[in-house]
Amino acid sequence: MKIEEINALLEDIDLNGQPPSEEPARQYYYLKKCRSYVEAEEKKLGRKLTACVTTFGCQMNARDSEKLSGILEQAGYVLTDSEEADFDIYNTCTVRDNADQRVYGRLGHLNSLKKKNPHMKVALCGCMMQEPGTIEKIRKSYRFVDLVFGTHNIFKFAELLASVFEQKAMIVDIWEGTDKIVEDLPVERKYPFKSGINIMFGCNNFCSYCIVPYVRGRERSRSPKDIIREIEALAADGVVEIMLLGQNVNSYGKNLEEPMSFAGLLREVEKIEGIERIRFMTSHPKDLSDELIEVMASSKKICRHLHLPLQSGSTRILQAMNRRYTKEQYLALVEKIRAAIPDIALTTDIIVGFPGETPEDVEETIDVIKKVRFDNAFTFIYSKRTGTPAAAMENQVSEEVVKEGFDKVLRTVQETAREQVKRLSGLTLEALVEEVNEQDPSLVTGRLSNNTLVHFPGDPSLIGKIVSVYLKEYKGFYFLGEMAGGVPECQKA
Ligand code: SAH
Ligand code: SF4
Ligand code: F3S
C-alpha cells in the first residue's frame, strides 16, 4: 500500500471511538495511536525517533522483518541499522541452538544500551518466542525487555506497540497457533527492486529433527488472488525480481477452498507484467511435481535455480528423519530435472550428525554430493531441538564423530561446487545488479539467474537493472566480470 493511501485511511479513523474488531482495520486504528505517541515523544526529545529491526532467521523471517519495519516507519520512526536506537526489535530464529545463543548474547549488549538510555524500548519476536521455556527465561533474566510476541500474532504489531507506550510492565502475547492470515498491512522493503512474498505459512511435514512446524504452526496457503494482487502492486512499485516464500512451496494450495498447485500459481505469476525474474524457496523433494518441472523448463522468467534440500544421502537416515524419499528417489529426481532444464543450478541443505548416523551414512551423503554436483550446499551440524522426535532418540552422535563427518562433507561440497560453478566461465549472462561492492566501490555486484554472484566495474545507477555480463574470471563461488558492450547509453547516469 502506498503512503498516501495509508495516510488517507488513517485520516478517517477517530481515536475517541472504539477500536474496530475486524482486521486489518483494527491495526490501522492502533497505527494512528502509535503515531500520536511517537509525535509526543519527538516533541519531548526535540528530534525524530529511530528504530532498528534485526533479523536472525530465514527468508521468511526476513520478510516478517519488512512487515515490522513497515509498521515502525508508518508509526513515525526513522529506520536505522544502529542498535543505539529508540526502539530495538529482535526477530529471532530457533532452528538450531546457535541461533538461540546469538540472541541471548546480543541481549546483554542491548541491556547495557538501555541502561544508558532508559527511554529506549526493546522488543523480541519470531520463532524462538514460540518455544516453551523461552518466555520464563526472559521474564527472569531479561527483565528490561518491554514487549514479547510470537509468529502467529505478528499482524498485531501496531496494537502491541501502542500498548508499550501505555504501560510500563513487560507485555507478553504469545499465541499457540492460528488459522488467520491478515492481508494489507504496511511493508517496508529492504531492496526497492526485489522482494519476497509469502505464499504460505507454517509446515505440516514434521521432519523429525525440525522445530519449524512447532513454532510456525500448520500449513496455510494464501489465496492466489491475494498473492497476485500483492505482486502486481510490487511490480507497479519497481520490483523486477520476486521470491515466493514457503517452507514447502511444492505443497502450495492443497488446503485452499479451490485447490491450486504450485505450478499453477507460477503460471499465473509469470503473466504479471514488469516482473522479470521469479524465484522460490523451499522445495521439498517429496512433493516436486512433473508439472513444476515443465513450467520451469518452458518459463522465461523462472530463474535457473532450485534449492532442493537433501539433508542426508543415506536412505536409513532419511527414513529416521521422516523425509519420505530415498537416496535413489532423490538422485532420480535430480536426473529428471537436469534432463528438462540443463542449465539449472541445484543447491541444497545437509545435516551431519543426526542421531544414529554412522561414518557409512556420511559416505552415502558424500556419494550423493559427488553424483549431483551441487552449485552450493549449506552444511549444518545436527542440533537437538527439545520437543522434536529426534531429540528423544537415544543414539545421539558424539561431537568428535560429528566433526569428522562434517569436515569431510564440507570439503566435498566445496570441491564439487567449485568445479560446477566454474563451468560458466567465459559465458555472457544476464545479471540483476543488487548493490555496490562492499570491498571495492568501483565494482557492483550482480546475481545471475542461477543465483551465482558476479562483481564487475559499474556505478550505482545500475542497481536494480538487468545487464549482460561477461564472466571473465572465476574466483571460487563467484565471478569477476565485465559488462558486455560497456554501459548502455540509456543506463548512464
Ligand atoms: N523448509 C525447509 C527448511 C527450513 S530449515 C526444508 O524443508 O527444506 C533450513 C534448514 O535448516 C533445513 O533444510 C535443515 O538442513 C536445517 N535444520 C533444520 N533443523 C535442524 C536441526 N535441528 N539441526 C541442524 N540443522 C537443521
Ligand atoms: Fe522443517 Fe521439514 Fe518443514 Fe522443512 S519441511 S520446515 S525441514 S519440518
Ligand atoms: Fe528460523 Fe523460524 Fe525460519 S526457526 S529458519 S526463522 S521459520
XYZ file of C-alpha atoms and ligand atoms in Angstrom:
534
model
C 0.000 0.000 0.000
C 1.269 3.465 -0.888
C 1.938 6.010 1.859
C -0.779 8.360 0.513
C -3.319 5.539 0.724
C -2.266 4.771 4.298
C -2.469 8.457 5.259
C -5.953 8.708 3.732
C -7.014 5.589 5.600
C -5.703 6.908 8.913
C -7.330 10.307 8.432
C -10.811 8.770 8.657
C -10.094 6.997 11.940
C -11.498 8.551 15.127
C -9.268 7.697 18.078
C -12.029 8.678 20.509
C -14.147 5.849 19.156
C -13.786 2.157 19.963
C -11.095 0.194 18.119
C -12.674 -1.871 15.316
C -12.809 -5.606 15.959
C -12.082 -6.677 12.383
C -8.607 -6.858 10.793
C -6.701 -5.105 9.358
C -8.882 -2.064 10.285
C -8.080 -2.627 13.958
C -4.336 -2.387 13.282
C -4.754 0.869 11.356
C -6.585 2.302 14.370
C -3.618 1.400 16.584
C -1.145 2.625 14.000
C -2.739 6.060 14.261
C -2.462 5.816 18.040
C 1.229 4.920 17.721
C 1.740 7.999 15.541
C 0.400 10.249 18.264
C 2.616 8.606 20.907
C 5.702 8.881 18.693
C 4.937 12.535 17.922
C 4.585 13.321 21.631
C 7.930 11.695 22.382
C 9.560 13.531 19.456
C 8.402 16.828 20.961
C 9.840 15.858 24.340
C 13.220 14.873 22.915
C 13.334 17.557 20.227
C 14.247 15.051 17.491
C 12.933 12.185 15.381
C 12.770 8.719 16.985
C 14.780 5.864 15.488
C 14.082 2.118 15.284
C 16.299 -0.848 14.470
C 14.953 -4.235 13.302
C 17.378 -7.182 13.469
C 16.656 -10.413 11.564
C 18.122 -13.682 12.852
C 16.482 -16.286 10.616
C 15.493 -17.414 7.141
C 13.901 -15.536 4.219
C 10.500 -15.841 5.852
C 11.866 -14.264 8.994
C 13.393 -11.508 6.833
C 10.032 -10.898 5.162
C 8.414 -10.626 8.607
C 11.051 -8.028 9.480
C 9.937 -5.979 6.471
C 6.410 -6.070 7.887
C 7.687 -4.899 11.297
C 9.691 -2.146 9.570
C 6.563 -1.094 7.654
C 4.623 -0.566 10.881
C 7.504 1.220 12.613
C 8.041 3.570 9.699
C 4.338 4.339 9.419
C 4.252 4.998 13.161
C 6.825 7.742 12.581
C 10.131 6.073 13.383
C 13.203 6.602 11.217
C 14.680 3.167 10.472
C 18.361 2.665 11.208
C 20.904 -0.179 11.223
C 22.366 1.015 14.517
C 21.181 -0.649 17.708
C 21.630 2.662 19.511
C 18.025 3.408 18.606
C 14.870 4.403 20.492
C 13.175 1.110 19.573
C 15.054 -2.151 19.063
C 13.380 -5.351 17.942
C 14.983 -8.771 17.508
C 13.155 -11.064 15.090
C 14.505 -14.385 16.323
C 15.117 -17.865 14.889
C 15.353 -21.138 16.772
C 16.105 -23.664 14.038
C 19.441 -24.543 15.661
C 20.710 -23.898 19.161
C 23.379 -21.444 17.974
C 20.579 -19.166 16.700
C 19.188 -19.008 20.263
C 22.630 -18.381 21.720
C 23.247 -15.461 19.377
C 20.065 -13.795 20.586
C 20.904 -14.241 24.268
C 24.449 -12.979 23.636
C 23.271 -9.821 21.937
C 20.543 -9.161 24.503
C 23.305 -8.493 27.043
C 24.523 -5.680 24.806
C 21.006 -4.241 24.483
C 20.724 -4.224 28.257
C 23.834 -2.052 28.571
C 22.499 0.311 25.876
C 19.207 0.598 27.718
C 20.970 1.412 30.979
C 22.474 4.445 29.249
C 19.140 5.366 27.577
C 16.314 4.360 29.891
C 13.626 5.613 27.482
C 14.769 3.006 24.917
C 12.252 0.236 24.146
C 13.236 -3.379 23.461
C 11.021 -5.984 21.773
C 11.502 -9.675 20.920
C 9.504 -11.691 18.430
C 9.849 -14.580 15.971
C 10.244 -18.321 16.201
C 12.262 -18.542 19.404
C 9.436 -16.878 21.333
C 7.087 -19.774 20.439
C 9.288 -22.236 22.311
C 8.177 -23.270 25.779
C 10.764 -22.104 28.297
C 11.933 -19.009 26.419
C 9.363 -16.701 27.971
C 10.170 -17.854 31.504
C 13.833 -17.214 30.883
C 13.162 -13.724 29.536
C 10.885 -12.831 32.431
C 13.540 -13.998 34.886
C 16.837 -12.904 33.368
C 16.000 -10.192 30.820
C 13.560 -8.017 32.691
C 14.471 -4.890 30.724
C 12.576 -6.264 27.680
C 9.351 -4.270 27.040
C 7.481 -6.473 24.566
C 7.461 -10.147 23.556
C 5.249 -11.680 20.871
C 5.340 -14.703 18.582
C 4.950 -15.757 14.965
C 1.156 -16.147 14.894
C 0.249 -12.634 16.028
C 2.857 -10.564 14.186
C -0.013 -8.863 12.328
C -0.920 -7.315 15.722
C 2.362 -5.430 15.984
C 0.765 -1.946 15.754
C -1.614 -2.810 18.605
C 1.211 -4.218 20.728
C 3.438 -1.233 20.001
C 0.680 1.116 21.175
C 0.389 -0.798 24.437
C 4.148 -0.460 25.033
C 3.589 3.312 25.172
C 0.656 2.830 27.534
C 2.115 0.577 30.198
C 5.402 0.090 31.969
C 5.384 -3.672 32.696
C 6.677 -6.215 30.188
C 3.964 -7.149 27.667
C 3.919 -10.798 26.627
C 1.490 -12.017 23.956
C 2.124 -15.484 22.536
C -0.466 -17.496 20.603
C -0.405 -21.284 20.433
C -1.434 -21.298 16.793
C -3.706 -19.598 14.282
C -5.693 -20.187 11.136
C -5.739 -16.448 10.423
C -3.974 -14.725 7.536
C -4.256 -10.941 7.792
C -3.655 -9.121 4.493
C -2.945 -5.496 3.543
C -0.691 -4.172 6.274
C 2.200 -1.808 5.525
C 5.552 -3.317 4.459
C 8.916 -1.576 4.129
C 11.133 -3.456 1.647
C 14.864 -3.755 2.132
C 15.521 -3.596 -1.627
C 13.466 -1.405 -3.972
C 13.898 -3.785 -6.929
C 13.333 -7.218 -5.375
C 11.004 -8.669 -2.804
C 9.971 -11.849 -1.042
C 6.280 -12.766 -0.981
C 4.759 -15.235 1.445
C 2.629 -17.712 -0.435
C 2.078 -19.972 2.545
C 2.778 -20.114 6.246
C 3.700 -22.985 8.560
C 4.665 -26.568 7.766
C 2.989 -29.966 8.042
C 5.980 -32.179 7.358
C 7.368 -32.770 10.836
C 10.853 -33.827 9.757
C 11.928 -35.475 12.995
C 14.796 -33.039 13.731
C 12.920 -29.832 12.913
C 11.317 -27.289 15.242
C 9.684 -25.203 12.488
C 6.244 -26.939 12.479
C 6.021 -26.343 16.245
C 6.925 -22.657 16.133
C 5.270 -21.723 12.827
C 2.154 -23.865 13.090
C 0.220 -25.802 10.453
C 0.437 -25.156 6.759
C -1.827 -22.365 5.454
C -1.776 -21.096 1.860
C -2.674 -17.553 0.874
C -5.263 -17.245 -1.852
C -3.851 -16.876 -5.385
C -5.877 -13.677 -5.735
C -4.143 -12.018 -2.767
C -0.710 -13.190 -3.919
C -1.200 -11.907 -7.468
C -2.572 -8.587 -6.202
C 0.473 -8.141 -3.982
C 2.900 -8.948 -6.806
C 1.113 -6.621 -9.224
C 1.447 -3.814 -6.689
C 5.143 -4.644 -6.228
C 5.707 -4.597 -9.993
C 3.987 -1.201 -10.188
C 6.377 -0.047 -7.459
C 9.510 -1.007 -9.428
C 10.117 -4.595 -8.283
C 11.596 -6.783 -11.046
C 12.525 -9.915 -9.093
C 10.310 -11.768 -6.651
C 10.879 -14.758 -4.417
C 7.832 -16.832 -3.485
C 8.295 -17.998 0.090
C 7.085 -21.064 1.965
C 8.618 -23.906 3.993
C 7.456 -26.319 1.302
C 6.222 -24.402 -1.728
C 5.575 -27.652 -3.580
C 2.568 -28.349 -1.407
C 1.107 -24.854 -2.010
C -2.634 -24.632 -2.443
C -3.643 -28.035 -1.122
C -5.773 -26.604 1.679
C -7.405 -23.811 -0.329
C -11.152 -23.847 -0.911
C -10.398 -24.062 -4.617
C -7.164 -26.054 -4.646
C -4.383 -24.838 -6.921
C -0.976 -26.397 -7.483
C 2.271 -24.501 -7.040
C 2.955 -24.937 -10.762
C -0.489 -23.433 -11.447
C 0.346 -20.440 -9.257
C 3.664 -19.964 -11.078
C 1.825 -19.880 -14.407
C -0.313 -17.015 -13.087
C 2.632 -15.136 -11.607
C 4.531 -15.456 -14.879
C 1.827 -13.379 -16.597
C 2.401 -10.330 -14.396
C 3.921 -7.545 -16.446
C 7.042 -5.884 -15.063
C 8.208 -8.959 -13.156
C 11.327 -10.206 -14.926
C 12.539 -12.880 -12.555
C 10.770 -15.384 -10.337
C 12.462 -17.376 -7.600
C 11.009 -19.597 -4.893
C 12.090 -21.234 -1.654
C 11.970 -24.037 -0.419
C 11.131 -27.160 -2.404
C 10.663 -30.420 -0.573
C 11.880 -33.223 -2.878
C 8.963 -35.488 -1.963
C 6.411 -33.035 -3.414
C 8.223 -31.772 -6.505
C 5.883 -32.462 -9.409
C 6.463 -33.111 -13.115
C 4.120 -30.202 -13.726
C 6.536 -27.899 -11.866
C 9.495 -29.121 -13.929
C 7.506 -28.459 -17.106
C 6.529 -24.959 -16.014
C 10.130 -24.162 -15.075
C 11.523 -25.552 -18.316
C 9.183 -23.505 -20.509
C 9.357 -20.293 -18.465
C 11.306 -17.200 -19.495
C 11.055 -15.679 -16.053
C 11.578 -18.505 -13.546
C 15.227 -18.465 -12.527
C 17.550 -21.344 -13.346
C 17.962 -22.250 -9.699
C 16.384 -24.852 -7.486
C 17.087 -25.208 -3.784
C 16.360 -28.848 -3.073
C 17.290 -29.808 0.498
C 18.815 -33.282 0.642
C 19.512 -33.429 4.423
C 21.158 -36.859 4.107
C 22.195 -39.261 1.368
C 21.507 -42.327 3.488
C 18.072 -43.859 2.966
C 18.139 -45.231 6.502
C 18.771 -41.772 7.990
C 16.266 -40.137 5.622
C 13.672 -42.520 6.960
C 14.552 -41.681 10.567
C 14.358 -38.011 9.593
C 10.832 -38.600 8.226
C 11.812 -37.058 4.876
C 9.751 -39.552 2.872
C 12.160 -40.115 -0.035
C 15.118 -42.454 -0.548
C 18.609 -41.751 -1.819
C 17.653 -43.302 -5.166
C 14.471 -41.253 -5.465
C 16.420 -38.060 -4.823
C 19.017 -38.939 -7.470
C 16.315 -39.874 -9.986
C 14.559 -36.568 -9.347
C 17.785 -34.639 -9.956
C 18.305 -36.509 -13.198
C 14.785 -35.702 -14.356
C 15.227 -32.002 -13.521
C 18.611 -31.784 -15.264
C 17.260 -33.531 -18.367
C 14.433 -30.995 -18.657
C 16.423 -27.895 -17.595
C 20.102 -28.492 -18.426
C 21.336 -25.070 -17.266
C 19.736 -25.312 -13.810
C 21.825 -24.713 -10.689
C 20.998 -27.009 -7.791
C 21.694 -26.058 -4.193
C 20.916 -27.959 -1.025
C 20.925 -28.245 2.771
C 22.722 -31.083 4.531
C 22.664 -32.119 8.176
C 25.573 -34.071 9.648
C 25.297 -35.850 12.987
C 21.631 -36.870 13.055
C 21.076 -39.473 15.835
C 22.317 -42.888 14.776
C 24.327 -41.579 11.809
C 27.421 -43.715 11.188
C 30.508 -42.909 9.077
C 28.947 -45.187 6.416
C 25.846 -42.980 6.324
C 28.086 -39.936 5.868
C 29.737 -41.730 2.950
C 26.290 -42.107 1.363
C 25.777 -38.338 1.687
C 29.176 -37.729 0.120
C 28.252 -40.086 -2.694
C 25.127 -38.039 -3.459
C 27.107 -34.772 -3.360
C 29.584 -36.186 -5.873
C 26.853 -37.514 -8.130
C 24.678 -34.387 -8.085
C 27.475 -31.773 -8.046
C 25.559 -29.054 -6.215
C 26.357 -25.444 -7.079
C 26.251 -24.716 -3.384
C 25.272 -26.507 -0.191
C 24.575 -25.297 3.321
C 26.002 -27.858 5.698
C 24.751 -27.929 9.275
C 25.751 -29.857 12.365
C 22.654 -31.535 13.788
C 21.250 -29.509 16.671
C 18.981 -31.146 19.220
C 15.659 -29.276 19.438
C 13.626 -30.024 22.558
C 10.188 -31.418 21.735
C 11.109 -32.905 18.350
C 11.101 -36.724 17.940
C 14.835 -36.763 17.133
C 15.675 -35.109 20.458
C 14.287 -38.163 22.251
C 16.322 -40.630 20.171
C 18.895 -42.423 22.268
C 21.743 -42.808 19.825
C 22.968 -39.177 19.675
C 26.330 -38.964 17.888
C 29.459 -37.830 19.775
C 30.947 -34.444 18.994
C 34.226 -35.791 17.549
C 32.468 -38.171 15.163
C 30.183 -35.376 14.001
C 33.109 -33.009 13.494
C 34.970 -35.532 11.377
C 31.945 -36.221 9.175
C 31.115 -32.530 8.917
C 34.610 -31.565 7.732
C 34.552 -34.314 5.145
C 31.137 -33.311 3.812
C 32.120 -29.643 3.727
C 35.321 -30.409 1.797
C 33.429 -32.470 -0.772
C 30.778 -29.802 -1.191
C 33.384 -27.108 -1.711
C 35.350 -29.132 -4.250
C 32.332 -30.156 -6.317
C 30.694 -26.715 -6.113
C 33.875 -25.045 -7.326
C 34.024 -27.317 -10.361
C 30.331 -26.949 -11.011
C 30.192 -23.142 -10.887
C 33.409 -22.810 -12.905
C 31.642 -24.254 -15.950
C 30.074 -20.836 -16.553
C 33.484 -19.162 -17.164
C 33.634 -17.299 -20.462
C 29.847 -17.079 -20.878
C 27.922 -13.831 -21.130
C 24.821 -13.997 -18.924
C 22.233 -11.629 -17.523
C 22.723 -10.327 -14.005
C 20.428 -8.256 -11.816
C 22.616 -5.591 -10.198
C 21.968 -5.610 -6.443
C 24.492 -3.327 -4.791
C 27.816 -1.535 -4.847
C 30.561 -3.976 -3.891
C 31.394 -3.621 -0.212
C 35.142 -4.093 -0.588
C 35.660 -2.175 -3.819
C 33.249 0.685 -4.578
C 34.307 0.784 -8.236
C 32.543 -2.577 -8.636
C 28.881 -3.523 -8.468
C 27.507 -6.956 -7.536
C 25.001 -8.726 -9.718
C 23.129 -12.010 -9.339
C 22.815 -14.428 -12.232
C 19.589 -16.258 -12.888
C 21.206 -19.338 -11.358
C 21.925 -17.371 -8.151
C 25.718 -17.078 -8.620
C 27.219 -13.647 -7.869
C 29.360 -11.632 -10.272
C 31.301 -8.480 -9.439
C 32.097 -6.059 -12.275
C 33.016 -2.415 -12.889
C 29.928 -0.214 -12.811
C 28.271 2.632 -10.941
C 25.336 2.776 -8.524
C 22.938 3.875 -11.283
C 22.937 0.234 -12.421
C 21.363 -1.026 -9.190
C 18.040 -2.710 -9.900
C 18.814 -3.183 -13.607
C 19.346 -6.411 -15.501
C 22.506 -6.242 -17.628
C 24.586 -8.674 -19.700
C 27.867 -9.566 -18.052
C 30.845 -11.441 -19.457
C 32.079 -13.912 -16.811
C 35.787 -13.309 -17.103
C 37.408 -14.872 -14.096
C 36.177 -17.497 -11.673
C 37.220 -16.753 -8.084
C 35.748 -19.706 -6.232
C 31.970 -19.338 -5.681
C 31.777 -16.019 -7.555
C 32.959 -14.367 -10.774
C 34.737 -11.203 -11.760
C 33.161 -9.909 -14.940
C 32.725 -7.108 -17.385
C 29.551 -5.612 -18.679
C 29.108 -6.821 -22.224
C 29.359 -3.815 -24.573
C 30.096 -1.379 -21.714
C 27.420 0.700 -20.000
C 24.406 1.120 -22.327
C 23.602 4.793 -23.108
C 20.126 4.538 -21.615
C 21.568 3.331 -18.307
C 24.244 6.019 -17.925
C 23.579 8.351 -15.015
N 11.573 -25.956 4.985
C 12.881 -26.096 4.559
C 13.947 -25.902 5.607
C 13.795 -24.949 6.703
S 15.043 -25.000 7.911
C 13.018 -27.507 4.004
O 12.364 -28.401 4.401
O 13.868 -27.672 3.192
C 16.515 -24.817 6.953
C 17.486 -25.923 7.115
O 17.938 -25.993 8.446
C 16.946 -27.321 6.850
O 16.909 -27.622 5.496
C 17.913 -28.187 7.594
O 19.012 -28.561 6.792
C 18.407 -27.292 8.706
N 17.892 -27.743 10.009
C 16.621 -27.784 10.418
N 16.546 -28.289 11.664
C 17.824 -28.568 12.049
C 18.412 -29.111 13.220
N 17.669 -29.489 14.255
N 19.758 -29.252 13.251
C 20.518 -28.875 12.203
N 20.021 -28.365 11.083
C 18.684 -28.200 10.990
Fe 11.341 -28.382 8.860
Fe 10.914 -30.420 7.284
Fe 9.091 -28.479 7.452
Fe 11.403 -28.025 6.256
S 9.841 -29.468 5.587
S 10.398 -26.709 7.749
S 12.845 -29.235 7.441
S 9.691 -29.904 9.066
Fe 14.393 -19.935 11.873
Fe 11.824 -19.707 12.079
Fe 12.974 -19.504 9.724
S 13.079 -21.128 13.200
S 14.738 -20.824 9.913
S 13.258 -18.131 11.419
S 10.979 -20.383 10.166
